[in-house]
Amino acid sequence: MSRATKRKHVVRELLEERVQPGEGQSVVRVLGTPGNNLHEVETAEGTRFLASMPPRFRRHIWIKRGDFLLVDPILEGSKVKAEISLVLLPPHVRSLQRQGLW
């Protein structure tokens, strides 16, 4: 699969996915990007930690400061405590607000 085709499929999957936070998942805000596919994030309670980006998003989806993410916890991590499962776009945020989950 070419790079452009893979990007097209990843973006389409991201846009069409229904957002419903699962068990243990949380919504976080990106504070910065220290590098090496790691992102410093903050929960609604104010807890800061690092979240890793899975290989399927690398080089296809860009994350910047202020974006919102849906993350899965990693239990064995000391610094990296979560893995990104979904980048929340503005339509996803509006959907969560309408459902009362925001």
PDB file of N, CA and C in Angstrom:
ATOM      1  N   MET A   1       0.851  -1.163   0.000  1.00  0.00           N
ATOM      2  CA  MET A   1       0.000   0.000   0.000  1.00  0.00           C
ATOM      3  C   MET A   1       0.898   1.227   0.000  1.00  0.00           C
ATOM      4  N   SER A   2       0.593   2.157  -0.886  1.00  0.00           N
ATOM      5  CA  SER A   2       1.419   3.358  -0.953  1.00  0.00           C
ATOM      6  C   SER A   2       1.167   4.260   0.248  1.00  0.00           C
ATOM      7  N   ARG A   3       2.063   5.192   0.437  1.00  0.00           N
ATOM      8  CA  ARG A   3       1.960   6.101   1.569  1.00  0.00           C
ATOM      9  C   ARG A   3       0.697   6.969   1.486  1.00  0.00           C
ATOM     10  N   ALA A   4       0.365   7.445   0.281  1.00  0.00           N
ATOM     11  CA  ALA A   4      -0.828   8.276   0.102  1.00  0.00           C
ATOM     12  C   ALA A   4      -2.102   7.477   0.358  1.00  0.00           C
ATOM     13  N   THR A   5      -2.133   6.235  -0.094  1.00  0.00           N
ATOM     14  CA  THR A   5      -3.307   5.388   0.127  1.00  0.00           C
ATOM     15  C   THR A   5      -3.492   5.098   1.601  1.00  0.00           C
ATOM     16  N   LYS A   6      -2.394   4.810   2.304  1.00  0.00           N
ATOM     17  CA  LYS A   6      -2.494   4.544   3.739  1.00  0.00           C
ATOM     18  C   LYS A   6      -2.988   5.775   4.476  1.00  0.00           C
ATOM     19  N   ARG A   7      -2.467   6.953   4.121  1.00  0.00           N
ATOM     20  CA  ARG A   7      -2.912   8.192   4.753  1.00  0.00           C
ATOM     21  C   ARG A   7      -4.409   8.394   4.521  1.00  0.00           C
ATOM     22  N   LYS A   8      -4.875   8.120   3.315  1.00  0.00           N
ATOM     23  CA  LYS A   8      -6.286   8.274   2.994  1.00  0.00           C
ATOM     24  C   LYS A   8      -7.143   7.374   3.871  1.00  0.00           C
ATOM     25  N   HIS A   9      -6.731   6.126   4.060  1.00  0.00           N
ATOM     26  CA  HIS A   9      -7.494   5.188   4.884  1.00  0.00           C
ATOM     27  C   HIS A   9      -7.478   5.580   6.366  1.00  0.00           C
ATOM     28  N   VAL A  10      -6.341   6.027   6.865  1.00  0.00           N
ATOM     29  CA  VAL A  10      -6.243   6.421   8.271  1.00  0.00           C
ATOM     30  C   VAL A  10      -7.111   7.643   8.534  1.00  0.00           C
ATOM     31  N   VAL A  11      -7.077   8.625   7.648  1.00  0.00           N
ATOM     32  CA  VAL A  11      -7.880   9.832   7.827  1.00  0.00           C
ATOM     33  C   VAL A  11      -9.368   9.512   7.712  1.00  0.00           C
ATOM     34  N   ARG A  12      -9.742   8.675   6.771  1.00  0.00           N
ATOM     35  CA  ARG A  12     -11.155   8.298   6.624  1.00  0.00           C
ATOM     36  C   ARG A  12     -11.644   7.569   7.868  1.00  0.00           C
ATOM     37  N   GLU A  13     -10.835   6.674   8.398  1.00  0.00           N
ATOM     38  CA  GLU A  13     -11.195   5.954   9.618  1.00  0.00           C
ATOM     39  C   GLU A  13     -11.369   6.924  10.785  1.00  0.00           C
ATOM     40  N   LEU A  14     -10.483   7.900  10.868  1.00  0.00           N
ATOM     41  CA  LEU A  14     -10.545   8.884  11.943  1.00  0.00           C
ATOM     42  C   LEU A  14     -11.819   9.728  11.843  1.00  0.00           C
ATOM     43  N   LEU A  15     -12.186  10.132  10.632  1.00  0.00           N
ATOM     44  CA  LEU A  15     -13.356  10.986  10.451  1.00  0.00           C
ATOM     45  C   LEU A  15     -14.673  10.236  10.632  1.00  0.00           C
ATOM     46  N   GLU A  16     -14.707   8.972  10.259  1.00  0.00           N
ATOM     47  CA  GLU A  16     -15.956   8.213  10.311  1.00  0.00           C
ATOM     48  C   GLU A  16     -16.195   7.519  11.642  1.00  0.00           C
ATOM     49  N   GLU A  17     -15.193   7.488  12.489  1.00  0.00           N
ATOM     50  CA  GLU A  17     -15.309   6.747  13.740  1.00  0.00           C
ATOM     51  C   GLU A  17     -16.269   7.435  14.700  1.00  0.00           C
ATOM     52  N   ARG A  18     -17.136   6.643  15.308  1.00  0.00           N
ATOM     53  CA  ARG A  18     -18.070   7.142  16.318  1.00  0.00           C
ATOM     54  C   ARG A  18     -17.327   7.240  17.640  1.00  0.00           C
ATOM     55  N   VAL A  19     -17.443   8.370  18.302  1.00  0.00           N
ATOM     56  CA  VAL A  19     -16.699   8.588  19.539  1.00  0.00           C
ATOM     57  C   VAL A  19     -17.572   8.208  20.725  1.00  0.00           C
ATOM     58  N   GLN A  20     -17.132   7.234  21.459  1.00  0.00           N
ATOM     59  CA  GLN A  20     -17.786   6.788  22.684  1.00  0.00           C
ATOM     60  C   GLN A  20     -16.674   6.293  23.610  1.00  0.00           C
ATOM     61  N   PRO A  21     -16.291   7.084  24.616  1.00  0.00           N
ATOM     62  CA  PRO A  21     -15.196   6.643  25.489  1.00  0.00           C
ATOM     63  C   PRO A  21     -15.527   5.313  26.161  1.00  0.00           C
ATOM     64  N   GLY A  22     -14.589   4.389  26.067  1.00  0.00           N
ATOM     65  CA  GLY A  22     -14.773   3.073  26.661  1.00  0.00           C
ATOM     66  C   GLY A  22     -14.336   3.036  28.111  1.00  0.00           C
ATOM     67  N   GLU A  23     -14.354   1.847  28.659  1.00  0.00           N
ATOM     68  CA  GLU A  23     -13.956   1.626  30.048  1.00  0.00           C
ATOM     69  C   GLU A  23     -12.477   1.950  30.217  1.00  0.00           C
ATOM     70  N   GLY A  24     -12.146   2.844  31.124  1.00  0.00           N
ATOM     71  CA  GLY A  24     -10.760   3.198  31.409  1.00  0.00           C
ATOM     72  C   GLY A  24     -10.198   4.290  30.521  1.00  0.00           C
ATOM     73  N   GLN A  25     -10.852   4.611  29.415  1.00  0.00           N
ATOM     74  CA  GLN A  25     -10.355   5.652  28.530  1.00  0.00           C
ATOM     75  C   GLN A  25     -10.660   7.029  29.120  1.00  0.00           C
ATOM     76  N   SER A  26      -9.827   7.997  28.770  1.00  0.00           N
ATOM     77  CA  SER A  26     -10.065   9.352  29.244  1.00  0.00           C
ATOM     78  C   SER A  26      -9.739  10.352  28.145  1.00  0.00           C
ATOM     79  N   VAL A  27     -10.347  11.524  28.255  1.00  0.00           N
ATOM     80  CA  VAL A  27     -10.100  12.614  27.322  1.00  0.00           C
ATOM     81  C   VAL A  27      -9.048  13.523  27.945  1.00  0.00           C
ATOM     82  N   VAL A  28      -8.003  13.833  27.180  1.00  0.00           N
ATOM     83  CA  VAL A  28      -6.908  14.669  27.668  1.00  0.00           C
ATOM     84  C   VAL A  28      -6.617  15.773  26.658  1.00  0.00           C
ATOM     85  N   ARG A  29      -5.915  16.802  27.124  1.00  0.00           N
ATOM     86  CA  ARG A  29      -5.523  17.924  26.277  1.00  0.00           C
ATOM     87  C   ARG A  29      -4.014  17.904  26.116  1.00  0.00           C
ATOM     88  N   VAL A  30      -3.529  18.160  24.909  1.00  0.00           N
ATOM     89  CA  VAL A  30      -2.093  18.144  24.613  1.00  0.00           C
ATOM     90  C   VAL A  30      -1.460  19.447  25.088  1.00  0.00           C
ATOM     91  N   LEU A  31      -0.389  19.325  25.869  1.00  0.00           N
ATOM     92  CA  LEU A  31       0.349  20.489  26.363  1.00  0.00           C
ATOM     93  C   LEU A  31       1.603  20.764  25.544  1.00  0.00           C
ATOM     94  N   GLY A  32       2.202  19.714  25.013  1.00  0.00           N
ATOM     95  CA  GLY A  32       3.429  19.882  24.244  1.00  0.00           C
ATOM     96  C   GLY A  32       3.882  18.564  23.664  1.00  0.00           C
ATOM     97  N   THR A  33       4.921  18.649  22.842  1.00  0.00           N
ATOM     98  CA  THR A  33       5.472  17.469  22.195  1.00  0.00           C
ATOM     99  C   THR A  33       6.968  17.422  22.449  1.00  0.00           C
ATOM    100  N   PRO A  34       7.414  16.633  23.448  1.00  0.00           N
ATOM    101  CA  PRO A  34       8.850  16.559  23.721  1.00  0.00           C
ATOM    102  C   PRO A  34       9.637  15.815  22.645  1.00  0.00           C
ATOM    103  N   GLY A  35       8.974  15.061  21.782  1.00  0.00           N
ATOM    104  CA  GLY A  35       9.652  14.359  20.704  1.00  0.00           C
ATOM    105  C   GLY A  35       9.529  12.863  20.815  1.00  0.00           C
ATOM    106  N   ASN A  36      10.051  12.166  19.813  1.00  0.00           N
ATOM    107  CA  ASN A  36      10.071  10.706  19.779  1.00  0.00           C
ATOM    108  C   ASN A  36       8.670  10.108  19.889  1.00  0.00           C
ATOM    109  N   ASN A  37       7.693  10.720  19.205  1.00  0.00           N
ATOM    110  CA  ASN A  37       6.301  10.268  19.182  1.00  0.00           C
ATOM    111  C   ASN A  37       5.667  10.225  20.567  1.00  0.00           C
ATOM    112  N   LEU A  38       6.117  11.122  21.440  1.00  0.00           N
ATOM    113  CA  LEU A  38       5.529  11.268  22.767  1.00  0.00           C
ATOM    114  C   LEU A  38       4.873  12.641  22.863  1.00  0.00           C
ATOM    115  N   HIS A  39       3.791  12.714  23.617  1.00  0.00           N
ATOM    116  CA  HIS A  39       3.074  13.974  23.798  1.00  0.00           C
ATOM    117  C   HIS A  39       2.782  14.157  25.276  1.00  0.00           C
ATOM    118  N   GLU A  40       3.081  15.359  25.790  1.00  0.00           N
ATOM    119  CA  GLU A  40       2.756  15.669  27.174  1.00  0.00           C
ATOM    120  C   GLU A  40       1.291  16.081  27.209  1.00  0.00           C
ATOM    121  N   VAL A  41       0.498  15.412  28.056  1.00  0.00           N
ATOM    122  CA  VAL A  41      -0.940  15.652  28.116  1.00  0.00           C
ATOM    123  C   VAL A  41      -1.366  15.945  29.548  1.00  0.00           C
ATOM    124  N   GLU A  42      -2.574  16.508  29.668  1.00  0.00           N
ATOM    125  CA  GLU A  42      -3.126  16.839  30.973  1.00  0.00           C
ATOM    126  C   GLU A  42      -4.584  16.409  31.011  1.00  0.00           C
ATOM    127  N   THR A  43      -4.985  15.757  32.109  1.00  0.00           N
ATOM    128  CA  THR A  43      -6.368  15.335  32.282  1.00  0.00           C
ATOM    129  C   THR A  43      -7.197  16.499  32.813  1.00  0.00           C
ATOM    130  N   ALA A  44      -8.502  16.292  32.931  1.00  0.00           N
ATOM    131  CA  ALA A  44      -9.390  17.322  33.464  1.00  0.00           C
ATOM    132  C   ALA A  44      -9.088  17.604  34.929  1.00  0.00           C
ATOM    133  N   GLU A  45      -8.536  16.610  35.642  1.00  0.00           N
ATOM    134  CA  GLU A  45      -8.197  16.783  37.056  1.00  0.00           C
ATOM    135  C   GLU A  45      -6.879  17.529  37.251  1.00  0.00           C
ATOM    136  N   GLY A  46      -6.107  17.710  36.186  1.00  0.00           N
ATOM    137  CA  GLY A  46      -4.840  18.425  36.277  1.00  0.00           C
ATOM    138  C   GLY A  46      -3.615  17.536  36.310  1.00  0.00           C
ATOM    139  N   THR A  47      -3.776  16.222  36.186  1.00  0.00           N
ATOM    140  CA  THR A  47      -2.652  15.288  36.181  1.00  0.00           C
ATOM    141  C   THR A  47      -1.932  15.365  34.838  1.00  0.00           C
ATOM    142  N   ARG A  48      -0.604  15.514  34.885  1.00  0.00           N
ATOM    143  CA  ARG A  48       0.206  15.576  33.665  1.00  0.00           C
ATOM    144  C   ARG A  48       1.027  14.299  33.525  1.00  0.00           C
ATOM    145  N   PHE A  49       1.105  13.795  32.286  1.00  0.00           N
ATOM    146  CA  PHE A  49       1.918  12.618  31.992  1.00  0.00           C
ATOM    147  C   PHE A  49       2.180  12.571  30.500  1.00  0.00           C
ATOM    148  N   LEU A  50       2.972  11.579  30.063  1.00  0.00           N
ATOM    149  CA  LEU A  50       3.286  11.410  28.651  1.00  0.00           C
ATOM    150  C   LEU A  50       2.383  10.346  28.039  1.00  0.00           C
ATOM    151  N   ALA A  51       2.000  10.571  26.791  1.00  0.00           N
ATOM    152  CA  ALA A  51       1.213   9.605  26.028  1.00  0.00           C
ATOM    153  C   ALA A  51       1.971   9.290  24.744  1.00  0.00           C
ATOM    154  N   SER A  52       1.991   8.020  24.362  1.00  0.00           N
ATOM    155  CA  SER A  52       2.698   7.621  23.148  1.00  0.00           C
ATOM    156  C   SER A  52       1.727   7.532  21.974  1.00  0.00           C
ATOM    157  N   MET A  53       2.262   7.806  20.783  1.00  0.00           N
ATOM    158  CA  MET A  53       1.466   7.732  19.574  1.00  0.00           C
ATOM    159  C   MET A  53       1.690   6.370  18.923  1.00  0.00           C
ATOM    160  N   PRO A  54       0.621   5.614  18.627  1.00  0.00           N
ATOM    161  CA  PRO A  54       0.806   4.309  17.998  1.00  0.00           C
ATOM    162  C   PRO A  54       1.297   4.449  16.551  1.00  0.00           C
ATOM    163  N   PRO A  55       1.947   3.421  16.025  1.00  0.00           N
ATOM    164  CA  PRO A  55       2.516   3.505  14.678  1.00  0.00           C
ATOM    165  C   PRO A  55       1.494   3.809  13.578  1.00  0.00           C
ATOM    166  N   ARG A  56       0.236   3.462  13.751  1.00  0.00           N
ATOM    167  CA  ARG A  56      -0.739   3.702  12.675  1.00  0.00           C
ATOM    168  C   ARG A  56      -1.031   5.187  12.470  1.00  0.00           C
ATOM    169  N   PHE A  57      -0.775   6.029  13.474  1.00  0.00           N
ATOM    170  CA  PHE A  57      -0.992   7.471  13.345  1.00  0.00           C
ATOM    171  C   PHE A  57       0.257   8.219  12.908  1.00  0.00           C
ATOM    172  N   ARG A  58       1.417   7.637  13.085  1.00  0.00           N
ATOM    173  CA  ARG A  58       2.665   8.335  12.793  1.00  0.00           C
ATOM    174  C   ARG A  58       2.753   8.676  11.307  1.00  0.00           C
ATOM    175  N   ARG A  59       3.196   9.881  11.023  1.00  0.00           N
ATOM    176  CA  ARG A  59       3.352  10.409   9.667  1.00  0.00           C
ATOM    177  C   ARG A  59       2.036  10.543   8.904  1.00  0.00           C
ATOM    178  N   HIS A  60       0.893  10.338   9.559  1.00  0.00           N
ATOM    179  CA  HIS A  60      -0.399  10.477   8.890  1.00  0.00           C
ATOM    180  C   HIS A  60      -1.280  11.511   9.574  1.00  0.00           C
ATOM    181  N   ILE A  61      -1.193  11.596  10.891  1.00  0.00           N
ATOM    182  CA  ILE A  61      -2.001  12.515  11.672  1.00  0.00           C
ATOM    183  C   ILE A  61      -1.050  13.395  12.479  1.00  0.00           C
ATOM    184  N   TRP A  62      -1.269  14.704  12.433  1.00  0.00           N
ATOM    185  CA  TRP A  62      -0.433  15.623  13.186  1.00  0.00           C
ATOM    186  C   TRP A  62      -1.201  16.123  14.396  1.00  0.00           C
ATOM    187  N   ILE A  63      -0.499  16.179  15.519  1.00  0.00           N
ATOM    188  CA  ILE A  63      -1.090  16.623  16.781  1.00  0.00           C
ATOM    189  C   ILE A  63      -0.340  17.871  17.223  1.00  0.00           C
ATOM    190  N   LYS A  64      -1.084  18.899  17.603  1.00  0.00           N
ATOM    191  CA  LYS A  64      -0.449  20.131  18.058  1.00  0.00           C
ATOM    192  C   LYS A  64      -0.962  20.496  19.441  1.00  0.00           C
ATOM    193  N   ARG A  65      -0.323  21.473  20.049  1.00  0.00           N
ATOM    194  CA  ARG A  65      -0.683  21.924  21.385  1.00  0.00           C
ATOM    195  C   ARG A  65      -2.132  22.403  21.392  1.00  0.00           C
ATOM    196  N   GLY A  66      -2.911  21.953  22.397  1.00  0.00           N
ATOM    197  CA  GLY A  66      -4.304  22.355  22.523  1.00  0.00           C
ATOM    198  C   GLY A  66      -5.288  21.355  21.970  1.00  0.00           C
ATOM    199  N   ASP A  67      -4.828  20.361  21.208  1.00  0.00           N
ATOM    200  CA  ASP A  67      -5.720  19.329  20.677  1.00  0.00           C
ATOM    201  C   ASP A  67      -6.196  18.424  21.805  1.00  0.00           C
ATOM    202  N   PHE A  68      -7.323  17.767  21.586  1.00  0.00           N
ATOM    203  CA  PHE A  68      -7.864  16.819  22.551  1.00  0.00           C
ATOM    204  C   PHE A  68      -7.711  15.405  22.008  1.00  0.00           C
ATOM    205  N   LEU A  69      -7.399  14.475  22.911  1.00  0.00           N
ATOM    206  CA  LEU A  69      -7.151  13.081  22.553  1.00  0.00           C
ATOM    207  C   LEU A  69      -7.951  12.161  23.450  1.00  0.00           C
ATOM    208  N   LEU A  70      -8.232  10.990  22.933  1.00  0.00           N
ATOM    209  CA  LEU A  70      -8.812   9.916  23.725  1.00  0.00           C
ATOM    210  C   LEU A  70      -7.693   8.907  23.940  1.00  0.00           C
ATOM    211  N   VAL A  71      -7.358   8.597  25.200  1.00  0.00           N
ATOM    212  CA  VAL A  71      -6.204   7.744  25.494  1.00  0.00           C
ATOM    213  C   VAL A  71      -6.605   6.516  26.307  1.00  0.00           C
ATOM    214  N   ASP A  72      -5.839   5.452  26.106  1.00  0.00           N
ATOM    215  CA  ASP A  72      -5.969   4.220  26.884  1.00  0.00           C
ATOM    216  C   ASP A  72      -4.815   4.179  27.883  1.00  0.00           C
ATOM    217  N   PRO A  73      -5.073   3.828  29.139  1.00  0.00           N
ATOM    218  CA  PRO A  73      -3.983   3.787  30.129  1.00  0.00           C
ATOM    219  C   PRO A  73      -3.021   2.630  29.882  1.00  0.00           C
ATOM    220  N   ILE A  74      -1.747   2.859  30.215  1.00  0.00           N
ATOM    221  CA  ILE A  74      -0.715   1.820  30.198  1.00  0.00           C
ATOM    222  C   ILE A  74      -0.323   1.606  31.649  1.00  0.00           C
ATOM    223  N   LEU A  75      -0.549   0.424  32.166  1.00  0.00           N
ATOM    224  CA  LEU A  75      -0.343   0.172  33.590  1.00  0.00           C
ATOM    225  C   LEU A  75       1.124   0.042  33.979  1.00  0.00           C
ATOM    226  N   GLU A  76       1.980  -0.499  33.090  1.00  0.00           N
ATOM    227  CA  GLU A  76       3.362  -0.750  33.469  1.00  0.00           C
ATOM    228  C   GLU A  76       4.276   0.442  33.227  1.00  0.00           C
ATOM    229  N   GLY A  77       3.777   1.555  32.733  1.00  0.00           N
ATOM    230  CA  GLY A  77       4.629   2.703  32.447  1.00  0.00           C
ATOM    231  C   GLY A  77       4.875   3.571  33.671  1.00  0.00           C
ATOM    232  N   SER A  78       6.096   4.118  33.763  1.00  0.00           N
ATOM    233  CA  SER A  78       6.384   5.038  34.857  1.00  0.00           C
ATOM    234  C   SER A  78       6.279   6.488  34.371  1.00  0.00           C
ATOM    235  N   LYS A  79       6.811   6.774  33.200  1.00  0.00           N
ATOM    236  CA  LYS A  79       6.685   8.110  32.626  1.00  0.00           C
ATOM    237  C   LYS A  79       5.577   8.137  31.574  1.00  0.00           C
ATOM    238  N   VAL A  80       5.596   7.174  30.674  1.00  0.00           N
ATOM    239  CA  VAL A  80       4.567   7.082  29.638  1.00  0.00           C
ATOM    240  C   VAL A  80       3.419   6.278  30.217  1.00  0.00           C
ATOM    241  N   LYS A  81       2.313   6.951  30.511  1.00  0.00           N
ATOM    242  CA  LYS A  81       1.208   6.304  31.207  1.00  0.00           C
ATOM    243  C   LYS A  81      -0.011   6.061  30.341  1.00  0.00           C
ATOM    244  N   ALA A  82       0.047   6.417  29.034  1.00  0.00           N
ATOM    245  CA  ALA A  82      -1.117   6.208  28.174  1.00  0.00           C
ATOM    246  C   ALA A  82      -0.681   6.079  26.720  1.00  0.00           C
ATOM    247  N   GLU A  83      -1.581   5.505  25.916  1.00  0.00           N
ATOM    248  CA  GLU A  83      -1.385   5.412  24.477  1.00  0.00           C
ATOM    249  C   GLU A  83      -2.584   6.061  23.802  1.00  0.00           C
ATOM    250  N   ILE A  84      -2.322   6.841  22.770  1.00  0.00           N
ATOM    251  CA  ILE A  84      -3.378   7.553  22.072  1.00  0.00           C
ATOM    252  C   ILE A  84      -4.219   6.555  21.287  1.00  0.00           C
ATOM    253  N   SER A  85      -5.538   6.601  21.482  1.00  0.00           N
ATOM    254  CA  SER A  85      -6.419   5.731  20.714  1.00  0.00           C
ATOM    255  C   SER A  85      -7.180   6.501  19.659  1.00  0.00           C
ATOM    256  N   LEU A  86      -7.382   7.821  19.856  1.00  0.00           N
ATOM    257  CA  LEU A  86      -8.109   8.618  18.874  1.00  0.00           C
ATOM    258  C   LEU A  86      -7.793  10.095  19.072  1.00  0.00           C
ATOM    259  N   VAL A  87      -7.611  10.798  17.969  1.00  0.00           N
ATOM    260  CA  VAL A  87      -7.451  12.245  17.998  1.00  0.00           C
ATOM    261  C   VAL A  87      -8.846  12.831  17.824  1.00  0.00           C
ATOM    262  N   LEU A  88      -9.287  13.625  18.792  1.00  0.00           N
ATOM    263  CA  LEU A  88     -10.635  14.182  18.746  1.00  0.00           C
ATOM    264  C   LEU A  88     -10.646  15.454  17.900  1.00  0.00           C
ATOM    265  N   LEU A  89     -11.396  15.409  16.818  1.00  0.00           N
ATOM    266  CA  LEU A  89     -11.575  16.556  15.941  1.00  0.00           C
ATOM    267  C   LEU A  89     -12.776  17.368  16.419  1.00  0.00           C
ATOM    268  N   PRO A  90     -12.955  18.605  15.952  1.00  0.00           N
ATOM    269  CA  PRO A  90     -14.096  19.414  16.393  1.00  0.00           C
ATOM    270  C   PRO A  90     -15.467  18.723  16.262  1.00  0.00           C
ATOM    271  N   PRO A  91     -15.755  17.965  15.196  1.00  0.00           N
ATOM    272  CA  PRO A  91     -17.048  17.257  15.167  1.00  0.00           C
ATOM    273  C   PRO A  91     -17.187  16.216  16.282  1.00  0.00           C
ATOM    274  N   HIS A  92     -16.074  15.564  16.648  1.00  0.00           N
ATOM    275  CA  HIS A  92     -16.104  14.598  17.744  1.00  0.00           C
ATOM    276  C   HIS A  92     -16.398  15.294  19.067  1.00  0.00           C
ATOM    277  N   VAL A  93     -15.772  16.460  19.282  1.00  0.00           N
ATOM    278  CA  VAL A  93     -15.974  17.207  20.531  1.00  0.00           C
ATOM    279  C   VAL A  93     -17.432  17.645  20.638  1.00  0.00           C
ATOM    280  N   ARG A  94     -17.998  18.165  19.531  1.00  0.00           N
ATOM    281  CA  ARG A  94     -19.406  18.589  19.544  1.00  0.00           C
ATOM    282  C   ARG A  94     -20.323  17.410  19.819  1.00  0.00           C
ATOM    283  N   SER A  95     -20.019  16.255  19.256  1.00  0.00           N
ATOM    284  CA  SER A  95     -20.824  15.059  19.491  1.00  0.00           C
ATOM    285  C   SER A  95     -20.785  14.658  20.966  1.00  0.00           C
ATOM    286  N   LEU A  96     -19.601  14.688  21.575  1.00  0.00           N
ATOM    287  CA  LEU A  96     -19.474  14.360  22.995  1.00  0.00           C
ATOM    288  C   LEU A  96     -20.218  15.365  23.868  1.00  0.00           C
ATOM    289  N   GLN A  97     -20.194  16.647  23.492  1.00  0.00           N
ATOM    290  CA  GLN A  97     -20.907  17.656  24.259  1.00  0.00           C
ATOM    291  C   GLN A  97     -22.422  17.451  24.170  1.00  0.00           C
ATOM    292  N   ARG A  98     -22.922  17.087  22.985  1.00  0.00           N
ATOM    293  CA  ARG A  98     -24.360  16.829  22.824  1.00  0.00           C
ATOM    294  C   ARG A  98     -24.809  15.615  23.634  1.00  0.00           C
ATOM    295  N   GLN A  99     -23.928  14.622  23.757  1.00  0.00           N
ATOM    296  CA  GLN A  99     -24.259  13.407  24.503  1.00  0.00           C
ATOM    297  C   GLN A  99     -24.116  13.604  26.013  1.00  0.00           C
ATOM    298  N   GLY A 100     -23.513  14.712  26.424  1.00  0.00           N
ATOM    299  CA  GLY A 100     -23.313  14.981  27.836  1.00  0.00           C
ATOM    300  C   GLY A 100     -22.120  14.256  28.426  1.00  0.00           C
ATOM    301  N   LEU A 101     -21.188  13.804  27.600  1.00  0.00           N
ATOM    302  CA  LEU A 101     -20.010  13.073  28.068  1.00  0.00           C
ATOM    303  C   LEU A 101     -18.779  13.965  28.187  1.00  0.00           C
ATOM    304  N   TRP A 102     -18.891  15.231  27.860  1.00  0.00           N
ATOM    305  CA  TRP A 102     -17.752  16.139  27.882  1.00  0.00           C
ATOM    306  C   TRP A 102     -17.589  16.732  29.238  1.00  0.00           C
TER     307      TRP A 102
END
